[in-house]
């Protein structure tokens, strides 16, 4: 007696499904492993913490969820309750962790635009958010292991190992916290990001120890009679000196802002303000592409799941397409990192071409240096 037999006839369509599922699984594992190693080797930027959480979730999907998901679609077999519970719980856990990590990435990007120089505070908050992703995702996924699921099989249909939980109460609880509520947060953050990019705020400076190379303080002035300002000077990446007013709260007032754009007489480098806007838009492009890809890949599944739990009216083929469209998201995310983020491209290139030191110097964020 065979323990594993193909589900249906081994036609061309069956072999095509085997090939497609194998390619998606291997691409998910290899792509996310490469990105994870690259992020581990470079110096940390605030956005790396939620990004690492997202990559880890996608990697766990490729290792612990997709192989069994493919096997249950292609073969007829049975597994015990413990294995099936672990698999279905990991499925919900990784999906929830992915979208929560995207929310954390969206928040970090918005805060990076509104307070670009508050790197230390951004790093702390990003670490906290990335650490909270997995406990929250566990709270959403864990009930899946203990809530029984009704079994729906149509006449002539072969039973599948490890069925998806279609308990109505749990389905609506999980989709609310795994998709719809975080998706609403993502869309809101996207609106905030676009608003912040359309009207960039004053740059906020760190007030650390003064370097021995810092220029002399020139004079004190006031703004609206409220905060005394310290006249100072900063140097941009193209070695351009700009006079600024530094308030006690660390805000920089750039008096020469109208002249800080790119000009035809320049050597090809934009001014500090133009460079800041350009880099922020480029960095934001990654999170926007990840958000759009996640919503496109997972929305059909989260429409189908509650519908099937209520009326048991979703065709088996629809289940397969919607489920694997969601899994494709985990395989495509590494391509988005590499295509949309120059810093990740550099990190991947350095990770694949260099050896030795874990900390590789990378210009991962815009820099404004005190002279």
CSV table of C-alpha atoms in Angstrom, one decimal, residues 157-358:
chain,number,residue,atom,x,y,z
A,157,UNK,CA,-13.6,14.8,-3.7
A,158,UNK,CA,-10.5,13.3,-2.1
A,159,UNK,CA,-9.8,14.4,1.4
A,160,UNK,CA,-6.8,16.7,1.9
A,161,UNK,CA,-4.3,16.4,4.7
A,162,UNK,CA,-4.3,19.4,7.1
A,163,UNK,CA,-7.4,21.4,6.1
A,164,UNK,CA,-7.6,25.1,6.5
A,165,UNK,CA,-9.6,26.2,9.5
A,166,UNK,CA,-13.0,27.5,8.3
A,167,UNK,CA,-14.6,28.0,11.8
A,168,UNK,CA,-16.7,31.1,11.2
A,169,UNK,CA,-15.8,32.8,14.5
A,170,UNK,CA,-12.1,32.2,14.2
A,171,UNK,CA,-12.0,33.1,10.5
A,172,UNK,CA,-13.5,36.6,11.1
A,173,UNK,CA,-11.3,37.1,14.1
A,174,UNK,CA,-8.1,36.1,12.2
A,175,UNK,CA,-8.8,38.0,9.0
A,176,UNK,CA,-9.6,41.2,11.0
A,177,UNK,CA,-6.3,41.2,12.7
A,178,UNK,CA,-4.2,39.4,10.1
A,179,UNK,CA,-5.3,41.5,7.1
A,180,UNK,CA,-8.1,44.1,7.1
A,181,UNK,CA,-7.1,46.1,10.2
A,182,UNK,CA,-3.4,46.2,9.2
A,183,UNK,CA,-4.3,46.9,5.6
A,184,UNK,CA,-6.2,49.9,6.8
A,185,UNK,CA,-3.2,51.0,8.8
A,186,UNK,CA,-1.0,50.6,5.7
A,187,UNK,CA,-3.2,52.7,3.5
A,188,UNK,CA,-3.3,55.4,6.2
A,189,UNK,CA,0.5,55.4,6.5
A,190,UNK,CA,0.8,55.6,2.8
A,191,UNK,CA,-1.4,58.8,2.9
A,192,UNK,CA,0.8,60.2,5.6
A,193,UNK,CA,3.9,59.4,3.6
A,194,UNK,CA,2.6,61.1,0.5
A,195,UNK,CA,1.6,64.2,2.5
A,196,UNK,CA,5.0,64.4,4.2
A,197,UNK,CA,6.8,64.1,0.9
A,198,UNK,CA,4.7,66.8,-0.6
A,199,UNK,CA,5.6,69.3,2.2
A,200,UNK,CA,8.9,68.2,3.8
A,201,UNK,CA,9.3,69.5,7.4
A,202,UNK,CA,12.3,71.4,8.9
A,203,UNK,CA,15.3,69.1,9.3
A,204,UNK,CA,15.9,68.1,12.9
A,205,UNK,CA,19.5,67.9,14.1
A,206,UNK,CA,21.1,65.9,16.9
A,207,UNK,CA,22.5,67.8,19.8
A,208,UNK,CA,25.5,65.7,20.8
A,209,UNK,CA,29.0,66.7,21.8
A,210,UNK,CA,30.5,69.4,19.7
A,211,UNK,CA,33.4,68.3,17.6
A,212,UNK,CA,36.7,69.9,17.9
A,213,UNK,CA,36.4,70.8,14.2
A,214,UNK,CA,33.1,72.6,14.6
A,215,UNK,CA,32.9,76.2,13.6
A,216,UNK,CA,32.8,79.0,16.1
A,217,UNK,CA,29.3,80.2,17.3
A,218,UNK,CA,28.6,83.4,15.6
A,219,UNK,CA,25.6,85.0,17.4
A,220,UNK,CA,22.3,84.4,19.1
A,221,UNK,CA,18.9,85.4,17.7
A,222,UNK,CA,15.3,84.7,18.4
A,223,UNK,CA,12.3,83.4,16.5
A,224,UNK,CA,9.0,85.0,17.6
A,225,UNK,CA,10.7,85.8,20.9
A,226,UNK,CA,10.5,82.2,22.1
A,227,UNK,CA,13.6,80.1,21.3
A,228,UNK,CA,17.1,81.4,21.1
A,229,UNK,CA,18.9,80.2,18.0
A,230,UNK,CA,22.5,79.3,17.6
A,231,UNK,CA,24.1,80.3,14.3
A,232,UNK,CA,26.0,77.4,12.9
A,233,UNK,CA,27.1,75.7,9.7
A,234,UNK,CA,26.6,72.3,8.2
A,235,UNK,CA,28.4,70.5,5.3
A,236,UNK,CA,26.5,68.4,2.8
A,237,UNK,CA,27.6,65.4,0.9
A,238,UNK,CA,28.9,67.5,-1.9
A,239,UNK,CA,31.0,69.6,0.5
A,240,UNK,CA,28.8,72.6,0.3
A,241,UNK,CA,28.7,74.8,3.4
A,242,UNK,CA,25.3,76.1,4.4
A,243,UNK,CA,24.5,78.6,7.2
A,244,UNK,CA,21.8,77.3,9.5
A,245,UNK,CA,20.1,78.4,12.7
A,246,UNK,CA,20.1,75.6,15.4
A,247,UNK,CA,17.4,76.0,18.1
A,248,UNK,CA,17.7,74.4,21.6
A,249,UNK,CA,15.2,71.7,20.4
A,250,UNK,CA,17.4,70.8,17.6
A,251,UNK,CA,15.5,72.2,14.6
A,252,UNK,CA,17.5,73.5,11.7
A,253,UNK,CA,16.3,76.6,9.9
A,254,UNK,CA,17.8,76.6,6.4
A,255,UNK,CA,17.7,80.3,5.3
A,256,UNK,CA,19.1,79.6,1.8
A,257,UNK,CA,16.4,77.0,1.0
A,258,UNK,CA,15.2,78.8,-2.2
A,259,UNK,CA,18.7,78.5,-3.7
A,260,UNK,CA,19.3,74.9,-2.7
A,261,UNK,CA,17.9,73.3,-5.8
A,262,UNK,CA,19.8,71.9,-8.8
A,263,UNK,CA,21.1,74.6,-11.2
A,264,UNK,CA,22.4,74.4,-14.6
A,265,UNK,CA,25.7,76.0,-13.5
A,266,UNK,CA,26.2,73.3,-10.8
A,267,UNK,CA,28.7,70.4,-11.3
A,268,UNK,CA,25.8,67.9,-11.5
A,269,UNK,CA,25.2,67.5,-7.7
A,270,UNK,CA,22.0,68.7,-6.2
A,271,UNK,CA,21.9,70.8,-3.1
A,272,UNK,CA,21.3,69.4,0.4
A,273,UNK,CA,17.5,70.0,0.2
A,274,UNK,CA,17.1,68.5,-3.2
A,275,UNK,CA,19.3,65.5,-2.2
A,276,UNK,CA,17.1,65.0,0.9
A,277,UNK,CA,13.9,64.9,-1.1
A,278,UNK,CA,15.3,62.7,-3.8
A,279,UNK,CA,16.6,60.1,-1.3
A,280,UNK,CA,13.5,60.1,0.8
A,281,UNK,CA,11.3,59.5,-2.3
A,282,UNK,CA,13.6,56.6,-3.4
A,283,UNK,CA,13.5,55.0,0.0
A,284,UNK,CA,9.8,55.4,0.2
A,285,UNK,CA,9.4,53.6,-3.2
A,286,UNK,CA,10.4,50.3,-1.6
A,287,UNK,CA,7.7,50.3,1.1
A,288,UNK,CA,5.0,51.5,-1.4
A,289,UNK,CA,5.9,48.6,-3.8
A,290,UNK,CA,5.9,46.1,-0.9
A,291,UNK,CA,2.5,47.3,0.3
A,292,UNK,CA,1.0,47.2,-3.1
A,293,UNK,CA,2.4,43.7,-3.8
A,294,UNK,CA,1.1,42.4,-0.5
A,295,UNK,CA,-2.4,43.8,-1.1
A,296,UNK,CA,-2.6,42.5,-4.7
A,297,UNK,CA,-1.4,39.0,-3.7
A,298,UNK,CA,-3.4,38.4,-0.5
A,299,UNK,CA,-6.7,40.3,-1.0
A,300,UNK,CA,-8.3,37.5,-3.1
A,301,UNK,CA,-7.5,35.0,-0.4
A,302,UNK,CA,-9.0,37.1,2.4
A,303,UNK,CA,-12.1,37.6,0.3
A,304,UNK,CA,-12.5,33.9,-0.5
A,305,UNK,CA,-11.8,32.6,3.1
A,306,UNK,CA,-14.7,34.2,4.9
A,307,UNK,CA,-17.0,33.6,1.9
A,308,UNK,CA,-16.2,29.9,2.0
A,309,UNK,CA,-16.6,29.7,5.8
A,310,UNK,CA,-20.1,31.0,5.5
A,311,UNK,CA,-21.5,29.3,2.4
A,312,UNK,CA,-19.0,26.6,1.5
A,313,UNK,CA,-19.3,27.7,-2.1
A,314,UNK,CA,-15.8,28.3,-3.3
A,315,UNK,CA,-14.4,25.9,-6.0
A,316,UNK,CA,-11.3,23.9,-5.2
A,317,UNK,CA,-9.5,25.4,-8.2
A,318,UNK,CA,-10.2,28.9,-6.8
A,319,UNK,CA,-8.8,27.9,-3.4
A,320,UNK,CA,-5.6,26.7,-5.1
A,321,UNK,CA,-5.1,29.9,-7.2
A,322,UNK,CA,-5.9,32.3,-4.3
A,323,UNK,CA,-3.7,30.4,-1.8
A,324,UNK,CA,-0.7,30.2,-4.1
A,325,UNK,CA,-1.1,33.8,-5.3
A,326,UNK,CA,-0.5,34.7,-1.6
A,327,UNK,CA,2.5,32.4,-1.4
A,328,UNK,CA,4.0,34.0,-4.5
A,329,UNK,CA,4.2,37.3,-2.5
A,330,UNK,CA,6.9,35.7,-0.3
A,331,UNK,CA,9.0,34.8,-3.4
A,332,UNK,CA,8.6,38.2,-5.1
A,333,UNK,CA,9.5,40.4,-2.1
A,334,UNK,CA,13.3,39.9,-2.4
A,335,UNK,CA,13.0,41.0,-6.1
A,336,UNK,CA,11.3,44.2,-4.9
A,337,UNK,CA,14.0,44.8,-2.3
A,338,UNK,CA,16.7,44.5,-5.0
A,339,UNK,CA,14.8,46.5,-7.7
A,340,UNK,CA,13.5,49.4,-5.6
A,341,UNK,CA,16.2,49.9,-2.9
A,342,UNK,CA,19.8,50.8,-4.0
A,343,UNK,CA,21.0,50.1,-0.4
A,344,UNK,CA,19.7,46.5,-0.5
A,345,UNK,CA,21.2,46.0,-3.9
A,346,UNK,CA,24.6,47.2,-2.5
A,347,UNK,CA,24.1,45.0,0.5
A,348,UNK,CA,23.4,42.0,-1.6
A,349,UNK,CA,26.3,42.7,-3.9
A,350,UNK,CA,28.7,43.1,-0.9
A,351,UNK,CA,27.3,40.0,0.8
A,352,UNK,CA,27.9,37.9,-2.4
A,353,UNK,CA,31.3,39.3,-3.3
A,354,UNK,CA,33.1,40.0,0.0
A,355,UNK,CA,34.0,37.9,2.9
A,356,UNK,CA,35.1,38.3,6.5
A,357,UNK,CA,33.8,41.2,8.5
A,358,UNK,CA,30.2,41.3,9.5
